[in-house]
PDB file of C-alpha atoms in Angstrom:
ATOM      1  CA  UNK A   1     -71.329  81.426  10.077  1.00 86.00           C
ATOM      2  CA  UNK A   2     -69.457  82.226  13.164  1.00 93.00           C
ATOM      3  CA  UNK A   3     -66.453  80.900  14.431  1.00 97.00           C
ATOM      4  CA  UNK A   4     -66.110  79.882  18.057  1.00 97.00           C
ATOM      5  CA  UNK A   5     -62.600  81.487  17.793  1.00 97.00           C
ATOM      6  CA  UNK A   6     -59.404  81.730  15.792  1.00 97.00           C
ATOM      7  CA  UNK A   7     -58.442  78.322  16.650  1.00 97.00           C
ATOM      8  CA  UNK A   8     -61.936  77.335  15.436  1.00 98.00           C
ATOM      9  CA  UNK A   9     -61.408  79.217  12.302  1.00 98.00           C
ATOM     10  CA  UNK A  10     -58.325  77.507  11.452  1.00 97.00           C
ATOM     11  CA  UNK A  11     -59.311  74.175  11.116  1.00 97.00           C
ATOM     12  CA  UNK A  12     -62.414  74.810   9.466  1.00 97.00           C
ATOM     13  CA  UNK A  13     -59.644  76.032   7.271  1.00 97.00           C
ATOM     14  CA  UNK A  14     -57.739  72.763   7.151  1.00 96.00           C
ATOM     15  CA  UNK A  15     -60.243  71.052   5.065  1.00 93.00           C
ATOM     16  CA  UNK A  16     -59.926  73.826   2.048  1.00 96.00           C
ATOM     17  CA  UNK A  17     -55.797  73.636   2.086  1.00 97.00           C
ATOM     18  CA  UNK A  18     -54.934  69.878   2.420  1.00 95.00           C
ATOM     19  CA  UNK A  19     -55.258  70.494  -1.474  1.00 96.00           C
ATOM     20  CA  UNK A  20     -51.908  71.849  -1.439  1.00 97.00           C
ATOM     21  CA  UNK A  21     -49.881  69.394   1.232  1.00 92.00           C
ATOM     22  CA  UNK A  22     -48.331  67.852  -2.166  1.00 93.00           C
ATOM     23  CA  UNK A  23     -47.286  71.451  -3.496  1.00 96.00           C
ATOM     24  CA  UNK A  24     -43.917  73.197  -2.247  1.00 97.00           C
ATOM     25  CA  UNK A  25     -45.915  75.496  -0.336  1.00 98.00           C
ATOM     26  CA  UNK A  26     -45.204  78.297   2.307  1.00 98.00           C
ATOM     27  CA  UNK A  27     -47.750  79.488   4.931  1.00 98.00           C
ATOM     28  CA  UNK A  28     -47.363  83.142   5.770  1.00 98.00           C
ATOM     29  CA  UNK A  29     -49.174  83.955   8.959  1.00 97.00           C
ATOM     30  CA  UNK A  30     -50.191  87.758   9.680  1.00 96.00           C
ATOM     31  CA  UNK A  31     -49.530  88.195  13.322  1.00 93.00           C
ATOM     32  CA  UNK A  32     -50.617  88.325  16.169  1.00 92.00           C
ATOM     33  CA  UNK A  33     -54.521  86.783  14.785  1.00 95.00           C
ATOM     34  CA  UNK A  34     -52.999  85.575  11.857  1.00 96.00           C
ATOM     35  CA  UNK A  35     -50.891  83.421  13.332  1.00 97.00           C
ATOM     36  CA  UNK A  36     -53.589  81.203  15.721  1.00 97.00           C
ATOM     37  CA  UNK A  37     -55.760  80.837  12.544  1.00 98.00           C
ATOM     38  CA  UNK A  38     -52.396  79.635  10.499  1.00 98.00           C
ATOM     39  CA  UNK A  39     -51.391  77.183  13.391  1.00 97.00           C
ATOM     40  CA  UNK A  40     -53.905  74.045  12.871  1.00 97.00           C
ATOM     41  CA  UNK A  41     -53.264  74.389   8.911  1.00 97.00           C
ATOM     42  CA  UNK A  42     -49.288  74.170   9.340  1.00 97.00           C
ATOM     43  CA  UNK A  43     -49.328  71.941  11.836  1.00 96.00           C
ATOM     44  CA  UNK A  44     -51.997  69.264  10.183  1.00 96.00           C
ATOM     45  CA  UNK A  45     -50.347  69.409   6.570  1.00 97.00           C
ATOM     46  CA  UNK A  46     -46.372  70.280   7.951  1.00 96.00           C
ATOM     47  CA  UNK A  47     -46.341  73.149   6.136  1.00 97.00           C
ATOM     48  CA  UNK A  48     -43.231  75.231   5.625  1.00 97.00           C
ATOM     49  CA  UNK A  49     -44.409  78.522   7.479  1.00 97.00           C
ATOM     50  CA  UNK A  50     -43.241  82.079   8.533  1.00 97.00           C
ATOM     51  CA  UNK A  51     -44.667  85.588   9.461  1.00 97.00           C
ATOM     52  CA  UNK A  52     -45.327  88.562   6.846  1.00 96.00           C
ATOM     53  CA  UNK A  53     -46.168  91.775   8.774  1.00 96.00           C
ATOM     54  CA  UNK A  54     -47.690  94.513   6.360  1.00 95.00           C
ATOM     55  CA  UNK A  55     -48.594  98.195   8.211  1.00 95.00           C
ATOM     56  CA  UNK A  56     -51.105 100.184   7.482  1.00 94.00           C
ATOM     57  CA  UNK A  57     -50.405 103.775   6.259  1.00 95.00           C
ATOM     58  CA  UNK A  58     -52.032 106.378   7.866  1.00 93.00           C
ATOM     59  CA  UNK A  59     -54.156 109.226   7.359  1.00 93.00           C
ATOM     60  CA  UNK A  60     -52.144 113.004   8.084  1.00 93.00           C
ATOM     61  CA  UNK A  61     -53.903 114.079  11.247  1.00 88.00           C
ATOM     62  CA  UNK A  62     -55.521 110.477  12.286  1.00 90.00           C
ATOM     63  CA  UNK A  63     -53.232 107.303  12.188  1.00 87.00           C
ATOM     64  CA  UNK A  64     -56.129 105.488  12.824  1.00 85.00           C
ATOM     65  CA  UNK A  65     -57.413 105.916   9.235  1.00 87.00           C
ATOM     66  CA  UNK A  66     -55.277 104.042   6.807  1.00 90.00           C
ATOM     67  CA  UNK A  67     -54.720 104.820   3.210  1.00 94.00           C
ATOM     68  CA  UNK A  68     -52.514 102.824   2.450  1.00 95.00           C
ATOM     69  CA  UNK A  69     -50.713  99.654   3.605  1.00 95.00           C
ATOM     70  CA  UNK A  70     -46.471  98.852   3.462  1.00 96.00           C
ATOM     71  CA  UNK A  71     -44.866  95.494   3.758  1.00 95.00           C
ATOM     72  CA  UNK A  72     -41.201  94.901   4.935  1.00 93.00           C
ATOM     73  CA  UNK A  73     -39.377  94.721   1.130  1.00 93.00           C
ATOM     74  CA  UNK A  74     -40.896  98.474   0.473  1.00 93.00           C
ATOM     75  CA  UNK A  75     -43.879  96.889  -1.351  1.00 92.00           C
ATOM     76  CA  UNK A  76     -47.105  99.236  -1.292  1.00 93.00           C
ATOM     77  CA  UNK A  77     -50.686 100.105  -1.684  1.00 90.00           C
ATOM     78  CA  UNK A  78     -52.133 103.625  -1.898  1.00 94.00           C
ATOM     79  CA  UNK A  79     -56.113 104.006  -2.014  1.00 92.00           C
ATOM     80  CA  UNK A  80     -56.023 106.793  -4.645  1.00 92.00           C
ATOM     81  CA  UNK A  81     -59.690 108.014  -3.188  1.00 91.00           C
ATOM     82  CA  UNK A  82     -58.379 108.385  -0.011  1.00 89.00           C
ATOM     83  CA  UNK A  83     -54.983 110.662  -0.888  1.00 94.00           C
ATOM     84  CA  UNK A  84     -56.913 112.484  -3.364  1.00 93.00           C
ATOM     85  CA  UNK A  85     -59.927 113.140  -0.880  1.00 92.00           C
ATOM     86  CA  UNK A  86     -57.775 114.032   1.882  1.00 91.00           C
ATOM     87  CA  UNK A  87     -54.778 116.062   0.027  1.00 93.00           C
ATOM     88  CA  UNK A  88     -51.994 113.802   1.382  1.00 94.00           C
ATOM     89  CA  UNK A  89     -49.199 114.856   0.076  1.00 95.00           C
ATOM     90  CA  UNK A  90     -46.301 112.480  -1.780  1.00 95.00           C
ATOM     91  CA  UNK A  91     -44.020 113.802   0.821  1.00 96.00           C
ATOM     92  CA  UNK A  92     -45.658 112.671   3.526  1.00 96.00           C
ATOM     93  CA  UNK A  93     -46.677 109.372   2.100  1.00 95.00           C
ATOM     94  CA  UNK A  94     -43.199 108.517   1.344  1.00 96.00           C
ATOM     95  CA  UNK A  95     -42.187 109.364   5.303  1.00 96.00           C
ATOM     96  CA  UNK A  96     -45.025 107.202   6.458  1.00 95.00           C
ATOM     97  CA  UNK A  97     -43.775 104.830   4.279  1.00 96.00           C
ATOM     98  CA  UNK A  98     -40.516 105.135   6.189  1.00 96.00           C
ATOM     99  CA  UNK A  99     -41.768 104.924   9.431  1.00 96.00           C
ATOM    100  CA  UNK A 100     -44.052 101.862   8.816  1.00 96.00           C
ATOM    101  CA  UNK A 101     -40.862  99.965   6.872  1.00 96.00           C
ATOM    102  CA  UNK A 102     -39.115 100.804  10.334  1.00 96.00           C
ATOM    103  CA  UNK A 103     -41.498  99.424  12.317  1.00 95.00           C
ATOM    104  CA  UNK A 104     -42.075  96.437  10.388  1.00 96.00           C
ATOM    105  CA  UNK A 105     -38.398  95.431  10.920  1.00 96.00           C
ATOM    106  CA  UNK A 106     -38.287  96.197  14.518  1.00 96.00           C
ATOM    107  CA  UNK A 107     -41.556  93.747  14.857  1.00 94.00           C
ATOM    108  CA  UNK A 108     -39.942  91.115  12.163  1.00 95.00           C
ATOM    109  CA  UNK A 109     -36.989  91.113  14.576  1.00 95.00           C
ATOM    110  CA  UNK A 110     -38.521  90.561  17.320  1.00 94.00           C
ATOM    111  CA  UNK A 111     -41.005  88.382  16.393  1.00 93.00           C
ATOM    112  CA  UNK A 112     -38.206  85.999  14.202  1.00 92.00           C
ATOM    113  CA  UNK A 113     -34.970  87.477  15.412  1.00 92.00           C
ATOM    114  CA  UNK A 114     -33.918  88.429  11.853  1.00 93.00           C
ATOM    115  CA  UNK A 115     -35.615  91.031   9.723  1.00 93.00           C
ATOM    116  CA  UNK A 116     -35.117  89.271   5.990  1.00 93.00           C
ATOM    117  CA  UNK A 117     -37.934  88.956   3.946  1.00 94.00           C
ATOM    118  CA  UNK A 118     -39.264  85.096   3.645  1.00 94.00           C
ATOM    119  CA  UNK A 119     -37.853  83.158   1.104  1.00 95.00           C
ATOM    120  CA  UNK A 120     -40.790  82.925  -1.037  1.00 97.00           C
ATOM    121  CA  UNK A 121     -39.141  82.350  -4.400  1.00 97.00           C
ATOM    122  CA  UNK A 122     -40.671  79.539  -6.816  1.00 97.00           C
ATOM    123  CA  UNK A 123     -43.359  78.596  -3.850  1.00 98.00           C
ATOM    124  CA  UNK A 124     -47.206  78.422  -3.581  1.00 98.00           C
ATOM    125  CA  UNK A 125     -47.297  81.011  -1.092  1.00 98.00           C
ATOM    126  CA  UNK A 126     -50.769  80.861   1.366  1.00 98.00           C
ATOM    127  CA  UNK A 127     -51.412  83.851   3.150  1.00 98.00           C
ATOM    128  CA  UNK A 128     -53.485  83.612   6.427  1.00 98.00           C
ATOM    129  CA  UNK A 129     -55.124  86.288   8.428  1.00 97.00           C
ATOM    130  CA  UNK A 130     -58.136  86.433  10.601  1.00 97.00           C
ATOM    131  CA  UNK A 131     -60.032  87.952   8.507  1.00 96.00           C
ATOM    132  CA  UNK A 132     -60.188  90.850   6.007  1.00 94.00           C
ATOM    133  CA  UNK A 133     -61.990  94.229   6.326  1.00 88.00           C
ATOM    134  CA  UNK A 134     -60.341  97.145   4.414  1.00 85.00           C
ATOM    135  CA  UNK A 135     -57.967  94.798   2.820  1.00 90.00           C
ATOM    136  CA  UNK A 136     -54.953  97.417   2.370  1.00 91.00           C
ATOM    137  CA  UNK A 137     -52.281  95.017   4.501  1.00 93.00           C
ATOM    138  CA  UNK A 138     -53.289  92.047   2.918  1.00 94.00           C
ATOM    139  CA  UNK A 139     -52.892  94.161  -0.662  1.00 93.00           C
ATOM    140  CA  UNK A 140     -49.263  94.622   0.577  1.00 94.00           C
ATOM    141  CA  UNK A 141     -48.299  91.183   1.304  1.00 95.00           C
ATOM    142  CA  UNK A 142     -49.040  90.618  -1.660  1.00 94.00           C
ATOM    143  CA  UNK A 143     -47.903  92.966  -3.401  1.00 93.00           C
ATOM    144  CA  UNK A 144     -44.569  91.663  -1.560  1.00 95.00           C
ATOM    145  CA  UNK A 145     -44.774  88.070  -2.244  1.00 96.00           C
ATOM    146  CA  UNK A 146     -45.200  88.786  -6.229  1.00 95.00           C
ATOM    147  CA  UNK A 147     -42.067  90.937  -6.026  1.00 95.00           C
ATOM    148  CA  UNK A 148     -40.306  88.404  -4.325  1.00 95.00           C
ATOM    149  CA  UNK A 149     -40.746  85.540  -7.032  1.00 96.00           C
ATOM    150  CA  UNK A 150     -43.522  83.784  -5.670  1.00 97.00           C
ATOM    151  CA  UNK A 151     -44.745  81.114  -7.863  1.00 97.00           C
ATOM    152  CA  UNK A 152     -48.446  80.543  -7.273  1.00 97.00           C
ATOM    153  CA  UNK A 153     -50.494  83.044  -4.220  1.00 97.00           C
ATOM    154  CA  UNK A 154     -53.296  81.771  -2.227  1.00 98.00           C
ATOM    155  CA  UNK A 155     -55.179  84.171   0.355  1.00 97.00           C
ATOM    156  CA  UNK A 156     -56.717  81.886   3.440  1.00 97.00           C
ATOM    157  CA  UNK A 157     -59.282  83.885   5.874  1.00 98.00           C
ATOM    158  CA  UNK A 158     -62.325  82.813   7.999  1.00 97.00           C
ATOM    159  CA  UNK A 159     -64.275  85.928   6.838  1.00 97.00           C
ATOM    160  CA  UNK A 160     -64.369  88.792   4.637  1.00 95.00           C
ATOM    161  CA  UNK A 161     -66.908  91.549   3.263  1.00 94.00           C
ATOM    162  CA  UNK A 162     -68.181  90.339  -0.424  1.00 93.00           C
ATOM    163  CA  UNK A 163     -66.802  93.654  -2.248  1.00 91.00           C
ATOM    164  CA  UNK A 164     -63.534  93.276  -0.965  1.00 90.00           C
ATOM    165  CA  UNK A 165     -63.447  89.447  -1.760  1.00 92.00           C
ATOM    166  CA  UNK A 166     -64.599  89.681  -5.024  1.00 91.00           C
ATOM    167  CA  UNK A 167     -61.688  92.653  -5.869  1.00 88.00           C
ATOM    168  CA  UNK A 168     -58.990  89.953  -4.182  1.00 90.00           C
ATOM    169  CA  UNK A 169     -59.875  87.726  -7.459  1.00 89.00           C
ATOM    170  CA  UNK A 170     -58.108  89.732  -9.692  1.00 90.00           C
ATOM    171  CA  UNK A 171     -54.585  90.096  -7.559  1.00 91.00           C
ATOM    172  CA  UNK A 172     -54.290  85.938  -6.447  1.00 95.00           C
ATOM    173  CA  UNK A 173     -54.197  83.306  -7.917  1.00 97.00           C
ATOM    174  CA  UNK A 174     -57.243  81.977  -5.624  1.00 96.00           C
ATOM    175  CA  UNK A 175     -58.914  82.773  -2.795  1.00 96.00           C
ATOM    176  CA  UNK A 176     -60.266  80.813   0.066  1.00 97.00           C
ATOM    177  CA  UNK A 177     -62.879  82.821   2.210  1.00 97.00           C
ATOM    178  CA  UNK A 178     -65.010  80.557   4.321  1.00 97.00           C
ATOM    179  CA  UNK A 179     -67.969  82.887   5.242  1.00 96.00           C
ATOM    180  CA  UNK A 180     -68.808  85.711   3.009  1.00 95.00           C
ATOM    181  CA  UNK A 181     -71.736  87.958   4.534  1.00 92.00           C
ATOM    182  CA  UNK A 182     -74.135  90.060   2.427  1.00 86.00           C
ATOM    183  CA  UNK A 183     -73.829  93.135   5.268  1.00 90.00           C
ATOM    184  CA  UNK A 184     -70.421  92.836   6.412  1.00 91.00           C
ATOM    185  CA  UNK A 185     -69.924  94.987   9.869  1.00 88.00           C
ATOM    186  CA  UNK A 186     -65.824  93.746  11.982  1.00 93.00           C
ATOM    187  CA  UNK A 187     -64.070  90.994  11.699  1.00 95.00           C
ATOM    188  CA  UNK A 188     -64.615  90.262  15.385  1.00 95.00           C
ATOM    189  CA  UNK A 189     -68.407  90.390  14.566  1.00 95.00           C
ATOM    190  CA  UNK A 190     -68.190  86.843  13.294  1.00 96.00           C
ATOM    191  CA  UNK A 191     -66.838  85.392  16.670  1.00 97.00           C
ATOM    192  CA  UNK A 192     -67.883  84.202  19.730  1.00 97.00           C
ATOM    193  CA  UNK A 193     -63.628  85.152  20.837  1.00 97.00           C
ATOM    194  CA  UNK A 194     -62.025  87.557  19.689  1.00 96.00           C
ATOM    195  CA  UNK A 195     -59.998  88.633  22.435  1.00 95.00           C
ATOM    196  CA  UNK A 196     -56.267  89.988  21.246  1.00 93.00           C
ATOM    197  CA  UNK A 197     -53.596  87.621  20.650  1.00 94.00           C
ATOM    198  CA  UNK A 198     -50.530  88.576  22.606  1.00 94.00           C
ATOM    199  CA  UNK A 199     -47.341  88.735  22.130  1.00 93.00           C
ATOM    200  CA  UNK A 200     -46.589  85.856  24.633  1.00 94.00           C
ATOM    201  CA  UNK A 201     -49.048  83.572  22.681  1.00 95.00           C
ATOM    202  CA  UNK A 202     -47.503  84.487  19.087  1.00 95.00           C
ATOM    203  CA  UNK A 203     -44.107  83.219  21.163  1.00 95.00           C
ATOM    204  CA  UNK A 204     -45.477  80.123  22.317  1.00 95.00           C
ATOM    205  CA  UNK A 205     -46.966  78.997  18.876  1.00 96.00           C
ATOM    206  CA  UNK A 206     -43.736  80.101  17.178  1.00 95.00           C
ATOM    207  CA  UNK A 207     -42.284  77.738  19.613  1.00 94.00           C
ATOM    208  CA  UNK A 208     -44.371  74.893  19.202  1.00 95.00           C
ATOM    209  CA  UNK A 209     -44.319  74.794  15.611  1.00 94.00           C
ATOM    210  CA  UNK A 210     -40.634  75.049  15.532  1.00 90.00           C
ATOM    211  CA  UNK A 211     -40.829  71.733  17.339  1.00 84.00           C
TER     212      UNK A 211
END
């Protein structure tokens, strides 16, 4: 399967959520991709919706390889084969840590003008991203949402590698994955569009849906 783009994505989506328009749900888009994919579902079924931004934690001497993931309430993930493999000190994970937290404040700020974590308490909580590959972030959020009282998790994405969906079974309550390849290669592999979301689009969504 391949999506024409994230707009695409999300309401192939729609069909495997209206399930839930009669639950007290909340839709937790991952910007910036996140978000477009989230918009169709939230705006077909009115559901209550807000961002979660989860940061990857990186490697020592390359930030580009994560080992982790962080999400705004502290919540984390730590691949154990990847600290162990690369000698990465507690020290340093715990300043990383710091950092991303940091970060994911400045961006929830920005992004929502207030940096509190969604009220998540007693909800179905639906997370939505693009799509997964590693899978640390979404492991965060979460991670997050659990800690925060949620009452039921759902994960939402377009596409995912089959290892990483079938370890996802065992930390929510269900998972909704519409194309599951047998050789998974990027996320973006699976569209025709996957130019970057900006930060102007996230606005104008955020805008629209507020509506």
């Amino acid at each position: 399967m391949i999506f024409v783009d994230r707009n695409d994505a999300g309401k192939k989506l729609c069909e495997n959520l209206e399930k839930f328009k009669k639950e007290d749900v909340i839709v937790l888009a991952v910007p910036r991709g996140g978000l477009e994919v989230a918009y169709d579902p939230i705006k077909s079924f009115n559901f209550e919706w807000d961002l979660i931004i989860p940061r990857k934690i990186g490697a020592p001497h390359n930030k580009e390889i994560a080992i982790g993931a962080v999400s705004a309430d502290g919540s984390y993930f730590l691949d154990d084969h990847y600290v162990n493999m690369l000698g990465v000190s507690q020290a340093y994970i715990e300043l990383e840590i710091s950092e991303q937290i940091k970060e994911i404040h400045r961006r929830m700020r920005e992004y929502r003008g207030s940096d509190t974590f969604p009220k998540v308490e007693g909800k179905t909580v639906i997370i939505i991203d693009d799509g997964i590959a590693t899978g640390f972030t979404i492991l965060a959020a979460l991670k997050a949402v659990k800690k925060q009282g949620a009452s039921k998790t759902v994960l939402a994405v377009p596409v995912g590698p089959k290892d990483m969906i079938e370890k996802f079974k065992k930390f929510v309550d269900e998972i909704i994955c519409l194309h599951i390849p047998d050789e998974f290669y990027a996320v973006g592999a699976y569209y025709m569009n996957f130019e970057q979301v900006t930060d102007e689009e996230v606005f104008r969504m955020m805008n629209e849906l507020r509506r």
